[in-house]
């Protein structure tokens, strides 16, 4: 199996990686890792992430 992996740290790199994955390497499995600062997001997404984290830390509900 052929694959490529790419790490990106800015929008320009992401655009380039998507272009490569969808054109030149479209027959490969492509992993694009996006490196972001933990607070580089909207307030709403941060709040949602906190709620998801809280829900995931609860013990399982076995009905």
PDB file of N, CA and C in Angstrom, residues 1-6 20-22 24-32:
ATOM      1  N   UNK A   1       0.840  -1.170   0.000  1.00  0.00           N
ATOM      2  CA  UNK A   1       0.000   0.000   0.000  1.00  0.00           C
ATOM      3  C   UNK A   1       0.892   1.241   0.000  1.00  0.00           C
ATOM      4  N   UNK A   2       0.540   2.180  -0.811  1.00  0.00           N
ATOM      5  CA  UNK A   2       1.300   3.431  -0.865  1.00  0.00           C
ATOM      6  C   UNK A   2       0.577   4.483  -0.038  1.00  0.00           C
ATOM      7  N   UNK A   3       1.358   5.288   0.656  1.00  0.00           N
ATOM      8  CA  UNK A   3       0.769   6.346   1.470  1.00  0.00           C
ATOM      9  C   UNK A   3       1.746   7.502   1.587  1.00  0.00           C
ATOM     10  N   UNK A   4       1.207   8.654   1.994  1.00  0.00           N
ATOM     11  CA  UNK A   4       2.048   9.802   2.322  1.00  0.00           C
ATOM     12  C   UNK A   4       1.562  10.380   3.643  1.00  0.00           C
ATOM     13  N   UNK A   5       2.483  10.990   4.365  1.00  0.00           N
ATOM     14  CA  UNK A   5       2.123  11.712   5.584  1.00  0.00           C
ATOM     15  C   UNK A   5       2.693  13.114   5.475  1.00  0.00           C
ATOM     16  N   UNK A   6       1.923  14.074   5.945  1.00  0.00           N
ATOM     17  CA  UNK A   6       2.346  15.473   5.887  1.00  0.00           C
ATOM     18  C   UNK A   6       1.938  16.145   7.189  1.00  0.00           C
ATOM     19  N   UNK A  20      -1.960  18.380  -3.046  1.00  0.00           N
ATOM     20  CA  UNK A  20      -1.123  17.209  -3.346  1.00  0.00           C
ATOM     21  C   UNK A  20      -1.921  15.921  -3.149  1.00  0.00           C
ATOM     22  N   UNK A  21      -2.661  15.840  -2.033  1.00  0.00           N
ATOM     23  CA  UNK A  21      -3.424  14.625  -1.736  1.00  0.00           C
ATOM     24  C   UNK A  21      -4.529  14.375  -2.751  1.00  0.00           C
ATOM     25  N   UNK A  22      -5.123  15.427  -3.262  1.00  0.00           N
ATOM     26  CA  UNK A  22      -6.260  15.246  -4.170  1.00  0.00           C
ATOM     27  C   UNK A  22      -5.858  15.212  -5.640  1.00  0.00           C
ATOM     28  N   UNK A  24      -1.829  14.932  -7.195  1.00  0.00           N
ATOM     29  CA  UNK A  24      -0.646  14.118  -7.497  1.00  0.00           C
ATOM     30  C   UNK A  24      -0.644  12.773  -6.765  1.00  0.00           C
ATOM     31  N   UNK A  25      -1.199  12.729  -5.575  1.00  0.00           N
ATOM     32  CA  UNK A  25      -1.161  11.497  -4.770  1.00  0.00           C
ATOM     33  C   UNK A  25      -2.556  10.922  -4.539  1.00  0.00           C
ATOM     34  N   UNK A  26      -3.470  11.150  -5.469  1.00  0.00           N
ATOM     35  CA  UNK A  26      -4.848  10.714  -5.246  1.00  0.00           C
ATOM     36  C   UNK A  26      -4.999   9.197  -5.189  1.00  0.00           C
ATOM     37  N   UNK A  27      -3.995   8.448  -5.637  1.00  0.00           N
ATOM     38  CA  UNK A  27      -4.055   6.988  -5.553  1.00  0.00           C
ATOM     39  C   UNK A  27      -3.390   6.454  -4.287  1.00  0.00           C
ATOM     40  N   UNK A  28      -3.007   7.352  -3.378  1.00  0.00           N
ATOM     41  CA  UNK A  28      -2.351   6.976  -2.129  1.00  0.00           C
ATOM     42  C   UNK A  28      -3.264   7.260  -0.942  1.00  0.00           C
ATOM     43  N   UNK A  29      -3.001   6.568   0.143  1.00  0.00           N
ATOM     44  CA  UNK A  29      -3.618   6.891   1.414  1.00  0.00           C
ATOM     45  C   UNK A  29      -2.859   8.090   1.969  1.00  0.00           C
ATOM     46  N   UNK A  30      -3.563   9.156   2.323  1.00  0.00           N
ATOM     47  CA  UNK A  30      -2.912  10.400   2.754  1.00  0.00           C
ATOM     48  C   UNK A  30      -3.317  10.756   4.173  1.00  0.00           C
ATOM     49  N   UNK A  31      -2.320  10.983   5.008  1.00  0.00           N
ATOM     50  CA  UNK A  31      -2.541  11.463   6.362  1.00  0.00           C
ATOM     51  C   UNK A  31      -2.001  12.882   6.436  1.00  0.00           C
ATOM     52  N   UNK A  32      -2.859  13.821   6.820  1.00  0.00           N
ATOM     53  CA  UNK A  32      -2.436  15.211   6.989  1.00  0.00           C
ATOM     54  C   UNK A  32      -2.610  15.552   8.462  1.00  0.00           C
TER      55      UNK A  32
END
